[in-house]
Coordinates of C-alpha atoms in Angstrom, one line a residue:
M10 CA 140.8 122.6 64.2
A11 CA 140.1 125.9 65.9
H12 CA 139.1 124.7 69.4
L13 CA 140.5 121.5 70.9
S14 CA 139.0 119.6 73.9
V15 CA 140.7 116.9 75.8
A16 CA 139.4 114.6 78.6
V17 CA 142.0 113.4 81.1
I18 CA 140.4 110.6 83.0
G19 CA 142.1 110.1 86.3
A20 CA 143.5 113.1 88.2
G21 CA 146.3 111.5 90.2
P22 CA 150.0 112.0 89.5
R23 CA 149.9 110.6 85.9
G24 CA 146.9 112.6 84.9
L25 CA 148.5 115.6 86.5
S26 CA 151.6 115.1 84.4
V27 CA 149.5 115.0 81.2
C28 CA 147.7 118.3 82.3
E29 CA 151.1 119.9 83.0
R30 CA 152.4 119.0 79.5
L31 CA 149.1 120.0 77.8
T32 CA 149.4 123.5 79.4
A33 CA 153.1 123.8 78.9
L34 CA 152.8 123.1 75.1
A35 CA 149.6 125.0 74.6
P36 CA 151.3 128.2 73.4
E37 CA 152.7 126.3 70.4
Y38 CA 149.2 125.1 69.5
K39 CA 147.9 128.7 69.7
H40 CA 144.2 127.8 69.4
P41 CA 141.8 127.5 72.4
V42 CA 142.1 124.4 74.4
T43 CA 139.7 123.0 77.1
I44 CA 141.1 120.3 79.4
H45 CA 138.4 118.3 81.2
V46 CA 139.9 116.7 84.3
I47 CA 137.6 113.8 85.4
D48 CA 138.0 112.1 88.8
P49 CA 135.7 111.7 91.8
Y50 CA 138.7 112.6 94.0
A51 CA 140.6 115.8 94.3
P52 CA 142.8 116.7 91.3
G53 CA 146.4 116.1 92.0
P54 CA 146.3 113.7 95.0
G55 CA 143.5 111.6 93.5
R56 CA 142.3 108.7 95.6
V57 CA 145.7 107.1 96.6
W58 CA 147.3 110.3 97.9
D59 CA 144.2 111.8 99.6
T60 CA 145.3 114.6 101.9
E61 CA 142.7 113.6 104.5
Q62 CA 144.2 110.1 105.3
S63 CA 146.2 109.4 108.4
P64 CA 149.6 111.3 108.4
E65 CA 151.1 108.1 109.8
L66 CA 151.0 106.3 106.4
L67 CA 154.4 106.5 104.7
M68 CA 155.7 106.1 101.2
N69 CA 158.9 104.0 100.8
T70 CA 160.7 106.8 99.0
T71 CA 162.1 110.1 100.4
I72 CA 160.9 113.6 99.9
S73 CA 163.7 114.2 97.5
E74 CA 162.8 111.3 95.2
Q75 CA 159.5 112.8 93.8
T76 CA 158.7 115.3 91.1
I77 CA 155.8 116.2 88.8
F78 CA 157.6 118.8 86.8
P79 CA 160.3 118.2 84.1
D80 CA 163.8 119.5 84.9
D81 CA 167.0 120.0 83.0
S82 CA 167.6 116.3 82.7
C83 CA 164.7 115.9 80.4
D84 CA 165.3 115.7 76.7
F85 CA 162.4 117.9 75.7
S86 CA 161.2 121.4 76.4
P87 CA 159.8 123.5 78.0
T88 CA 161.1 122.3 81.4
N89 CA 161.3 123.7 84.9
T90 CA 157.6 124.7 84.9
G91 CA 157.4 123.9 88.6
P92 CA 159.3 122.6 91.6
S93 CA 160.4 119.1 92.5
M94 CA 158.9 117.9 95.8
R95 CA 162.3 118.7 97.5
E96 CA 162.2 122.3 96.3
W97 CA 158.6 122.6 97.2
Y98 CA 159.1 121.2 100.7
L99 CA 162.0 123.5 101.5
A100 CA 160.1 126.5 100.1
T101 CA 157.2 125.7 102.4
D102 CA 159.5 125.8 105.5
G103 CA 159.9 122.0 105.8
T104 CA 162.4 121.3 108.6
D105 CA 163.2 117.6 108.1
D106 CA 166.1 116.5 105.9
P107 CA 164.3 115.8 102.5
D108 CA 167.1 113.5 101.5
T109 CA 166.6 111.1 104.4
T110 CA 163.0 111.6 105.4
F111 CA 160.5 109.1 104.0
C112 CA 157.5 111.0 102.8
S113 CA 154.0 110.6 104.3
R114 CA 151.2 109.9 101.8
T115 CA 149.5 113.1 102.9
L116 CA 152.6 115.3 102.4
Y117 CA 152.9 113.9 98.9
G118 CA 149.2 114.6 98.4
H119 CA 149.7 118.2 99.4
Y120 CA 152.6 118.5 96.9
L121 CA 150.4 117.1 94.2
A122 CA 147.5 119.4 95.1
D123 CA 149.8 122.4 95.0
A124 CA 151.2 121.2 91.7
F125 CA 147.7 121.0 90.2
T126 CA 146.9 124.5 91.5
R127 CA 150.2 125.8 90.0
V128 CA 149.3 124.1 86.6
H129 CA 145.8 125.5 86.7
E130 CA 146.8 129.1 87.7
N131 CA 149.7 129.3 85.3
A132 CA 147.9 127.9 82.3
P133 CA 148.3 130.1 79.3
Q134 CA 145.3 132.3 78.1
N135 CA 144.3 129.8 75.4
V136 CA 143.7 127.0 78.0
T137 CA 140.6 126.4 80.1
I138 CA 140.7 123.6 82.7
Q139 CA 137.4 122.2 83.9
V140 CA 137.3 119.8 86.9
H141 CA 134.6 117.2 87.0
R142 CA 134.4 115.5 90.4
A143 CA 132.7 112.4 89.0
Q144 CA 133.6 109.0 87.7
A145 CA 133.9 108.3 84.0
L146 CA 131.5 105.4 83.3
R147 CA 131.9 104.8 79.5
I148 CA 133.0 106.4 76.3
A149 CA 130.8 106.6 73.2
D150 CA 132.1 107.0 69.7
P151 CA 129.3 108.7 67.9
G152 CA 130.6 107.7 64.5
S153 CA 133.4 105.6 63.1
P154 CA 136.6 105.1 65.2
V155 CA 138.5 107.5 62.9
E156 CA 136.2 110.4 63.8
V157 CA 137.4 112.9 66.3
S158 CA 134.6 113.4 68.7
Q159 CA 134.1 111.1 71.8
I160 CA 131.4 111.4 74.4
V161 CA 132.5 110.6 78.0
R162 CA 129.5 109.7 80.2
L163 CA 129.9 110.6 83.9
S164 CA 128.4 109.3 87.1
D165 CA 126.7 112.6 87.8
D166 CA 124.5 112.2 84.8
T167 CA 126.4 114.6 82.7
S168 CA 128.7 114.1 79.7
V169 CA 131.5 115.8 77.9
T170 CA 132.2 115.7 74.2
V171 CA 135.9 115.9 73.5
D172 CA 138.4 115.5 70.7
A173 CA 140.9 113.3 72.6
V174 CA 140.9 111.1 75.6
V175 CA 143.8 110.2 77.9
L176 CA 143.2 107.3 80.2
C177 CA 145.1 107.8 83.5
V178 CA 143.0 105.7 85.8
G179 CA 146.0 104.3 87.8
H180 CA 145.4 101.6 90.5
I181 CA 141.9 100.2 89.9
P182 CA 139.9 97.8 92.1
S183 CA 140.0 94.1 91.1
R184 CA 137.1 91.7 91.2
L185 CA 137.3 89.3 94.2
T186 CA 138.6 85.8 93.4
D187 CA 136.3 82.9 94.2
E188 CA 138.4 82.1 97.2
R189 CA 138.0 85.7 98.6
I190 CA 134.3 85.6 97.9
Q191 CA 134.1 82.4 100.0
L192 CA 136.1 84.0 102.8
E193 CA 133.7 87.0 102.7
R194 CA 130.6 84.7 102.9
Y195 CA 132.2 82.6 105.7
A196 CA 132.9 85.7 107.7
A197 CA 129.3 87.0 107.2
D198 CA 127.8 83.7 108.1
N199 CA 129.9 83.4 111.3
D200 CA 130.0 86.9 112.6
L201 CA 133.7 87.2 111.8
N202 CA 135.7 90.1 110.3
Y203 CA 137.2 89.7 106.9
C204 CA 138.5 92.7 105.0
P205 CA 139.2 92.1 101.2
P206 CA 142.1 93.9 99.4
S207 CA 141.7 97.7 99.7
L208 CA 143.8 100.8 100.2
P209 CA 145.0 100.8 103.8
A210 CA 143.4 104.3 104.4
E211 CA 140.0 102.8 103.4
T212 CA 140.3 99.5 105.3
P213 CA 137.8 99.4 108.2
V214 CA 140.4 98.8 110.9
D215 CA 137.9 100.0 113.6
R216 CA 136.2 96.6 113.2
V217 CA 139.1 94.8 114.8
P218 CA 138.6 94.8 118.6
A219 CA 141.5 95.6 121.0
G220 CA 143.3 92.6 122.3
E221 CA 142.1 90.2 119.5
T222 CA 144.5 88.7 117.0
V223 CA 144.3 89.8 113.4
I224 CA 145.8 87.7 110.6
F225 CA 147.2 89.7 107.7
R226 CA 147.6 88.0 104.3
G227 CA 150.5 90.0 103.0
F228 CA 153.6 91.3 104.6
G229 CA 154.3 94.2 102.2
L230 CA 153.8 98.0 102.2
N231 CA 150.1 97.7 102.8
Y232 CA 150.7 95.6 106.0
F233 CA 153.1 98.3 107.4
D234 CA 150.5 101.0 106.7
L235 CA 147.9 98.9 108.6
Q236 CA 150.5 98.3 111.4
A237 CA 150.7 102.1 111.7
L238 CA 146.9 102.5 111.9
F239 CA 146.7 99.8 114.6
T240 CA 149.5 101.4 116.7
H241 CA 150.0 105.1 116.1
G242 CA 146.4 105.3 115.0
R243 CA 145.2 103.8 118.3
G244 CA 147.2 106.0 120.6
G245 CA 150.4 103.9 121.0
T246 CA 153.8 105.6 120.9
F247 CA 157.3 104.5 119.9
V248 CA 160.1 105.9 122.0
P249 CA 163.9 105.6 121.7
R250 CA 165.1 102.6 123.7
E251 CA 167.1 103.3 126.8
P252 CA 170.2 101.4 128.0
S253 CA 169.5 98.7 130.6
P254 CA 171.6 96.4 132.8
D255 CA 171.3 93.6 130.2
R256 CA 172.0 96.0 127.4
P257 CA 174.5 98.7 128.7
G258 CA 176.0 101.4 126.5
K259 CA 174.5 103.6 123.8
C260 CA 171.5 102.2 121.9
E261 CA 171.4 102.2 118.2
P262 CA 169.3 104.9 116.5
W263 CA 166.8 102.4 115.3
E264 CA 166.2 100.8 118.7
L265 CA 162.7 101.6 119.8
E266 CA 160.3 100.6 122.6
Y267 CA 156.6 100.6 122.2
V268 CA 154.3 102.2 124.8
P269 CA 150.9 100.6 124.2
S270 CA 147.6 102.4 124.6
G271 CA 145.8 99.1 125.4
R272 CA 143.7 99.4 122.3
E273 CA 146.0 97.4 120.0
P274 CA 145.2 94.0 118.6
V275 CA 147.9 91.3 118.2
L276 CA 149.3 91.5 114.7
A277 CA 149.9 88.3 112.8
P278 CA 151.5 89.0 109.4
S279 CA 151.9 86.3 106.8
S280 CA 153.2 85.8 103.3
R281 CA 154.8 83.1 101.1
R282 CA 158.3 84.2 102.1
G283 CA 157.3 84.7 105.8
I284 CA 159.3 87.9 106.0
P285 CA 158.7 91.4 104.6
Y286 CA 160.5 92.8 101.6
R287 CA 163.9 94.0 102.7
C288 CA 163.9 97.6 104.0
K289 CA 165.3 100.6 102.2
P290 CA 168.7 101.9 103.1
V291 CA 168.8 105.3 104.7
T292 CA 172.3 106.9 104.9
P293 CA 173.7 110.4 105.0
N294 CA 174.2 110.2 101.2
H295 CA 170.5 109.3 100.6
P296 CA 169.0 109.5 98.1
M297 CA 171.8 107.6 96.5
K298 CA 173.2 108.4 93.1
P299 CA 172.7 105.7 90.6
Y300 CA 175.1 102.8 91.1
P301 CA 177.7 102.8 88.4
L302 CA 177.0 99.4 86.7
R303 CA 180.1 97.9 85.3
F304 CA 178.7 95.0 83.2
F305 CA 175.0 95.7 82.5
T306 CA 175.8 98.7 80.4
E307 CA 174.6 100.1 77.1
D308 CA 177.8 99.1 75.3
N309 CA 177.6 95.5 76.4
V310 CA 173.9 95.3 75.6
T311 CA 174.5 96.7 72.2
K312 CA 177.2 94.0 71.6
L313 CA 174.7 91.3 72.5
S314 CA 171.8 92.6 70.5
S315 CA 173.4 93.0 67.0
G316 CA 170.1 94.7 66.0
K317 CA 168.0 91.8 67.2
L318 CA 165.5 91.6 70.1
L319 CA 167.2 90.7 73.4
H320 CA 166.4 87.7 75.6
F321 CA 166.6 88.5 79.3
D322 CA 167.5 85.2 80.9
D323 CA 170.1 84.2 78.3
Q324 CA 171.7 87.5 77.5
L325 CA 171.0 90.2 80.1
W326 CA 170.7 88.4 83.4
P327 CA 174.3 87.1 83.3
L328 CA 175.4 90.8 83.1
I329 CA 173.3 91.8 86.0
L330 CA 174.4 88.8 88.0
T331 CA 178.0 89.8 87.5
D332 CA 177.3 93.3 88.7
L333 CA 175.6 91.8 91.8
R334 CA 178.5 89.6 92.6
Y335 CA 181.0 92.5 92.1
A336 CA 179.0 94.8 94.4
W337 CA 178.5 92.1 97.1
Y338 CA 182.2 91.3 97.4
A339 CA 183.3 94.9 97.1
A340 CA 181.0 95.9 100.1
L341 CA 182.1 92.8 102.0
Y342 CA 185.7 93.6 101.5
R343 CA 185.3 97.2 102.6
S344 CA 183.4 96.3 105.8
Q345 CA 185.0 92.9 106.8
P346 CA 188.3 92.4 104.9
E347 CA 189.3 89.8 107.6
L348 CA 186.8 87.4 106.1
F349 CA 188.7 87.1 102.9
L350 CA 191.1 84.2 102.4
R351 CA 193.4 86.2 100.2
D352 CA 193.5 89.3 98.1
P353 CA 190.3 89.7 96.1
A354 CA 192.0 90.9 92.9
P355 CA 191.8 87.5 91.2
L356 CA 188.0 87.4 91.8
K357 CA 187.6 90.8 90.0
E358 CA 189.6 89.5 87.1
A359 CA 187.5 86.3 87.0
L360 CA 184.2 88.2 87.0
T361 CA 185.5 90.5 84.2
E362 CA 186.7 87.5 82.1
S363 CA 183.3 85.7 82.6
V364 CA 181.5 88.7 81.0
A365 CA 184.0 88.9 78.2
R366 CA 183.4 85.3 77.3
H367 CA 179.6 85.8 77.7
L368 CA 179.7 88.7 75.2
A369 CA 181.6 86.6 72.8
R370 CA 179.3 83.6 72.9
R371 CA 175.9 85.1 73.6
S372 CA 175.7 87.8 70.9
G373 CA 172.5 88.3 69.0
A374 CA 174.1 86.9 65.9
E375 CA 174.8 83.6 67.7
T376 CA 171.7 83.3 69.8
Q377 CA 168.9 81.7 67.9
G378 CA 165.6 81.7 69.7
R379 CA 165.9 81.5 73.4
A380 CA 167.8 79.3 75.8
T381 CA 166.1 79.9 79.1
G382 CA 167.9 80.6 82.3
R383 CA 171.5 79.8 81.3
E384 CA 173.9 81.2 83.8
T385 CA 177.3 82.6 82.8
H386 CA 179.8 79.8 83.3
E387 CA 182.1 81.0 80.4
A388 CA 185.0 81.5 82.8
P389 CA 185.5 78.0 84.2
A390 CA 187.8 79.3 86.9
L391 CA 185.2 81.7 88.4
H392 CA 183.8 79.4 91.1
E393 CA 187.2 78.0 91.9
V394 CA 188.6 81.5 92.3
L395 CA 185.6 82.5 94.4
D396 CA 186.1 79.5 96.7
S397 CA 189.8 80.4 97.1
V398 CA 188.9 84.0 98.0
V399 CA 185.7 84.0 100.1
P400 CA 184.5 81.2 102.4
R401 CA 181.3 79.6 101.3
E402 CA 179.2 80.9 104.2
H403 CA 179.9 84.5 103.1
Q404 CA 179.4 84.0 99.3
L405 CA 176.5 85.7 97.6
D406 CA 173.4 83.4 97.6
L407 CA 170.5 85.2 95.9
Q408 CA 168.0 82.5 96.8
A409 CA 168.9 82.8 100.5
L410 CA 168.8 86.5 100.3
L411 CA 165.3 86.5 98.9
R412 CA 163.9 83.6 100.8
P413 CA 166.0 83.1 103.9
L414 CA 163.4 81.0 105.7
N415 CA 163.1 78.4 103.0
E416 CA 165.5 75.9 104.6
E417 CA 164.6 76.6 108.2
Q418 CA 162.6 74.5 110.7
F419 CA 161.7 75.6 114.2
A420 CA 160.8 73.6 117.3
N421 CA 158.3 76.3 118.4
R422 CA 157.0 79.8 117.6
E423 CA 159.3 81.3 120.1
Q424 CA 162.2 80.2 118.0
L425 CA 160.5 81.5 114.8
T426 CA 159.9 84.9 116.5
A427 CA 163.6 85.1 117.7
W428 CA 164.8 84.3 114.1
I429 CA 162.6 87.0 112.4
D430 CA 163.5 89.6 115.1
S431 CA 167.2 88.8 114.4
F432 CA 166.5 89.2 110.7
L433 CA 164.9 92.6 111.2
E434 CA 167.7 93.8 113.5
Q435 CA 170.3 92.8 110.9
E436 CA 168.3 94.5 108.2
L437 CA 168.3 97.7 110.2
R438 CA 172.1 97.5 110.7
D439 CA 172.6 97.1 107.0
A440 CA 170.1 99.9 106.2
Y441 CA 172.1 102.4 108.2
A442 CA 175.4 101.1 107.0
G443 CA 174.2 101.6 103.4
P444 CA 175.4 100.1 100.1
E445 CA 179.1 101.0 100.7
L446 CA 179.4 98.7 103.7
A447 CA 176.5 96.3 103.7
P448 CA 176.5 93.7 101.0
S449 CA 172.7 93.2 101.1
K450 CA 172.3 97.0 100.4
A451 CA 174.9 96.9 97.7
I452 CA 172.6 94.4 96.0
F453 CA 169.8 96.9 96.5
A454 CA 171.8 99.6 94.7
V455 CA 172.7 97.4 91.8
L456 CA 169.1 96.1 91.3
W457 CA 167.6 99.6 91.7
T458 CA 169.9 101.0 88.9
A459 CA 169.6 97.8 86.7
R460 CA 165.8 98.0 86.9
G461 CA 165.9 101.6 85.7
F462 CA 168.0 100.6 82.7
L463 CA 165.9 97.6 82.0
K464 CA 162.8 99.7 82.1
E465 CA 164.3 101.8 79.3
L466 CA 165.1 98.7 77.2
V467 CA 161.6 97.4 77.6
A468 CA 159.9 100.7 76.8
D469 CA 162.1 101.1 73.7
G470 CA 161.0 97.7 72.4
R471 CA 164.4 96.1 72.6
I472 CA 163.4 93.1 74.7
S473 CA 161.6 90.1 73.1
P474 CA 157.9 90.2 74.0
T475 CA 158.0 86.6 75.1
S476 CA 161.1 87.2 77.2
F477 CA 159.5 90.3 78.8
A478 CA 156.3 88.4 79.7
T479 CA 157.8 85.1 80.9
E480 CA 161.2 86.1 82.2
V481 CA 161.2 89.8 83.2
R482 CA 157.6 89.7 84.4
G483 CA 157.8 86.0 85.1
W484 CA 160.4 86.1 87.8
F485 CA 162.8 89.1 87.7
E486 CA 160.2 91.7 88.6
S487 CA 159.2 90.0 91.8
F488 CA 162.8 89.2 92.6
V489 CA 163.7 92.9 92.4
S490 CA 160.7 93.9 94.5
G491 CA 161.8 91.6 97.3
I492 CA 165.1 93.4 97.5
C493 CA 164.2 96.9 96.5
D494 CA 160.6 97.7 97.3
G495 CA 160.4 97.3 101.0
P496 CA 159.3 99.8 103.6
P497 CA 161.3 102.6 105.3
P498 CA 163.6 101.2 108.0
Q499 CA 161.4 103.0 110.6
R500 CA 158.7 100.4 109.9
F501 CA 161.1 97.6 110.7
A502 CA 162.2 99.3 113.9
E503 CA 158.6 99.6 114.9
L504 CA 157.8 96.0 114.0
L505 CA 160.7 94.9 116.1
A506 CA 159.5 97.0 119.1
L507 CA 156.0 95.6 118.7
S508 CA 157.4 92.0 118.7
R509 CA 159.3 92.6 121.9
A510 CA 156.2 94.1 123.4
G511 CA 154.3 90.8 122.7
L512 CA 152.0 92.3 120.1
V513 CA 153.2 90.3 117.1
A514 CA 152.6 86.7 116.2
Y515 CA 154.6 85.9 113.0
V516 CA 152.9 83.2 111.0
G517 CA 155.9 82.1 109.0
P518 CA 156.6 81.3 105.3
Q519 CA 154.5 79.3 102.8
V520 CA 151.4 80.4 104.7
K521 CA 148.1 78.6 104.3
I522 CA 144.9 80.4 105.2
D523 CA 141.9 78.1 106.1
T524 CA 138.6 78.4 107.8
S525 CA 137.9 76.3 110.9
D526 CA 135.4 73.4 110.9
H527 CA 135.2 73.4 114.7
E528 CA 134.6 77.0 115.6
P529 CA 134.1 80.2 113.7
A530 CA 137.6 81.3 113.0
F531 CA 140.3 81.8 110.4
I532 CA 143.4 79.6 110.7
A533 CA 146.9 80.5 109.5
S534 CA 149.6 77.8 109.3
T535 CA 153.1 77.2 108.0
P536 CA 155.1 74.1 107.4
V537 CA 158.2 75.4 109.3
V538 CA 156.7 75.2 112.8
D539 CA 153.9 73.3 114.5
G540 CA 150.9 75.2 115.9
D541 CA 148.4 77.3 114.0
I542 CA 147.4 80.9 114.6
V543 CA 143.6 81.2 115.1
A544 CA 141.8 84.5 114.8
R545 CA 138.4 86.0 114.2
N546 CA 139.9 88.7 112.1
L547 CA 141.5 88.4 108.6
I548 CA 142.7 91.3 106.5
D549 CA 143.9 90.8 102.9
A550 CA 146.8 93.2 102.8
A551 CA 147.5 92.6 99.2
S552 CA 147.9 95.3 96.5
P553 CA 145.5 95.4 93.5
T554 CA 146.4 93.0 90.7
N555 CA 146.1 95.7 88.1
H556 CA 145.1 93.1 85.4
I557 CA 142.5 94.9 83.3
R558 CA 140.7 91.6 82.6
L559 CA 140.0 91.4 86.3
A560 CA 139.1 95.1 86.7
D561 CA 136.2 96.0 88.9
D562 CA 135.9 99.4 87.2
N563 CA 132.9 100.6 85.2
L564 CA 134.9 102.4 82.6
I565 CA 137.6 99.7 81.9
T566 CA 134.9 97.0 82.0
S567 CA 132.6 98.8 79.6
M568 CA 135.5 99.5 77.2
L569 CA 136.5 95.8 77.1
D570 CA 132.9 94.8 76.7
R571 CA 132.4 97.2 73.7
G572 CA 135.7 96.1 72.1
Q573 CA 137.2 99.6 72.6
L574 CA 140.0 98.0 74.5
T575 CA 141.4 94.5 74.2
V576 CA 143.9 92.6 76.4
A577 CA 147.4 92.5 74.9
T578 CA 148.7 89.0 74.3
I579 CA 152.0 87.5 73.4
T580 CA 152.8 84.3 71.6
S581 CA 155.0 81.9 73.6
D582 CA 157.7 79.8 71.9
E583 CA 155.3 76.9 71.9
G584 CA 152.8 79.0 70.0
T585 CA 150.4 79.6 72.9
L586 CA 148.7 82.9 73.3
L587 CA 149.4 84.4 76.7
P588 CA 147.4 87.4 78.0
T589 CA 149.3 90.2 79.6
S590 CA 148.0 92.5 82.4
G591 CA 147.4 95.5 80.3
P592 CA 145.5 96.6 77.2
L593 CA 146.9 96.5 73.6
V594 CA 148.5 99.8 72.9
E595 CA 150.5 101.2 70.0
R596 CA 154.0 101.5 71.3
D597 CA 155.1 104.7 69.6
S598 CA 152.0 106.8 70.3
L599 CA 150.5 105.0 73.3
R600 CA 147.1 105.0 71.5
T601 CA 144.6 102.3 72.3
V602 CA 144.0 99.4 69.9
D603 CA 140.4 97.9 69.7
S604 CA 139.4 94.3 69.5
R605 CA 139.5 94.5 65.7
G606 CA 143.1 95.7 65.7
R607 CA 142.3 99.3 64.9
V608 CA 144.4 102.1 66.5
H609 CA 142.1 104.8 67.8
P610 CA 143.6 108.1 66.5
H611 CA 142.7 110.2 69.5
R612 CA 142.6 107.9 72.6
Y613 CA 145.7 107.4 74.7
V614 CA 146.8 105.3 77.7
M615 CA 149.1 106.7 80.4
S616 CA 149.7 105.1 83.7
I617 CA 149.9 101.6 85.2
Q618 CA 147.7 100.3 82.3
L619 CA 150.8 100.5 80.1
S620 CA 152.0 97.3 81.7
S621 CA 151.9 95.3 78.4
L622 CA 154.7 97.7 77.2
Q623 CA 156.5 99.0 80.2
L624 CA 158.1 98.1 83.6
G625 CA 158.0 99.7 87.0
L626 CA 154.9 101.8 86.3
A627 CA 154.0 102.2 90.0
I628 CA 157.3 104.2 90.6
A629 CA 156.8 107.9 90.7
A630 CA 158.9 110.2 88.4
N631 CA 162.2 110.9 90.1
P632 CA 164.0 114.2 89.6
N633 CA 167.1 114.5 87.4
T634 CA 166.5 111.2 85.7
N635 CA 164.8 112.2 82.4
A636 CA 161.9 110.2 83.8
R637 CA 160.0 108.0 81.4
T638 CA 156.6 109.0 82.8
L639 CA 157.3 112.7 82.0
R640 CA 158.5 111.8 78.6
D641 CA 155.4 109.8 77.9
A642 CA 153.2 112.6 79.0
H643 CA 155.1 115.0 76.8
S644 CA 154.8 112.7 73.8
I645 CA 151.0 112.3 74.3
A646 CA 150.5 116.1 74.6
R647 CA 152.5 116.7 71.4
H648 CA 150.6 114.0 69.6
I649 CA 147.2 115.5 70.7
Y650 CA 148.3 118.9 69.5
G651 CA 149.5 117.5 66.2
L652 CA 153.0 119.0 66.8
A653 CA 156.0 117.7 65.1
D654 CA 158.2 115.4 67.3
Q655 CA 160.9 117.3 69.1

């Protein structure tokens, strides 16, 4: 093949990684190459990281935690084709500490834009990059699926004929559920304001009048972006809190006061848990080095597998749980040794013994099928030792850590507000203390590292598909998110200041959103306190579901309708077919599989749509980690060029 043409559909970070690898490897291919970059948004930032959005919108990772370019940690070459975001930021005269500064979305967008420019300008002579600022609507296969050529139809009434296609469409809109359609109709019929799920930067926040209450369904990162738009974005300011007669002495660095502009609404966030995900730690040694796991290790996992597929609940979770316990009590002892009833050495021995017994009895050779959710009790003395070392009220309780409001009841909303404010304040103390001294942030460190290792096990096909779908995806993924995927601590400090300024009305846990039969209004209620919150404004602050079968996207929908894509399924232990969130993809090559089970030889998937095979796909590539995203892009580029595996 003398001249090769490739369509990269989606020009955000994943599409950019594919372009970077295609240009980096092009000298080995030697023949002319044309790369068609297709996206209605600017190449590099794409839609999500648009450089024109408000600079107040933050990522929940620091400047030092992003890269597009492979580095020396990667197990392929060439590497070091461009800077990490940290290197880029310092080279552009950035003045904030990149290790502790949480990155704005616009700043990351500028890094991505510069990275695309770098890739474009440094492309070898045999590479031509053509940018199409249009949406890909459908892909036509002129002949049989084994033929090379594919025609990509675009929204500007043009088309490109290419030899290979890489789908990098990222976060895609989802069709509204029936309930959300009813909310939309109710709002339209009653002159209310309902905003369905959307990117915060694209949410019509100007429709919410000053002084009115706005209910948010969702208390995650989207909520905090919207909180910024309703405060910073409306002229309000946060200033360091000054000592007062009732609070003498030096104020903590996170203590803020809010100076309102008078244009703010009252914010009423809600969720099933009633609290936001726990905030990220930010300490002088941030970004943290990976936590040294003691029990969830490659050696122990290999002992358990014996060449067989692993089951998460029965085999891997007990190892992670032991690492969590070890980290919790180590941090507790470092920060508050006076809480311990005696020397903790016997507890360390009991934890180690419990894993030794687990490895002996839960090996792949002994485990037949799956025994769901068995906790490690192989060391009978573990809980007795624990009770003799640490009082019950200071022992690790994962359920209370994730859902601390579950067992609470409040006489009124003032008590609920005081409880959540206290929770936020403790979280801020822990965030600044870090994993060394704060047990809750030690849990963060373990889970962050454990998720990274588990991500590799999943991507390498070492986890049972049923276990991945029903256990890892069924509960562990959301559990980790609740501990690890919260906002920067700055957002908690701002929420606390807003609450003290009387501009927040917490809804509470187990939220129920209804419409009123008596007056045009939305109603938010919780079982933990009497009294509903009534408002004329409701914003769905939820993230896209990213289930391709629910996609509201012309390209993905057309490919499903034509049978070019099919939803991946797994078979449960009961023999039931369970659909996953992503398309069926060949694991080794990441090529698409059609509805008849045929692997397309020249069509690839890269990005969040790999969710049937991989974990943690929304997390950007981190420097010095041999990042899976970069490896996948490299593998796809080599496959497209027909180069031997490296």
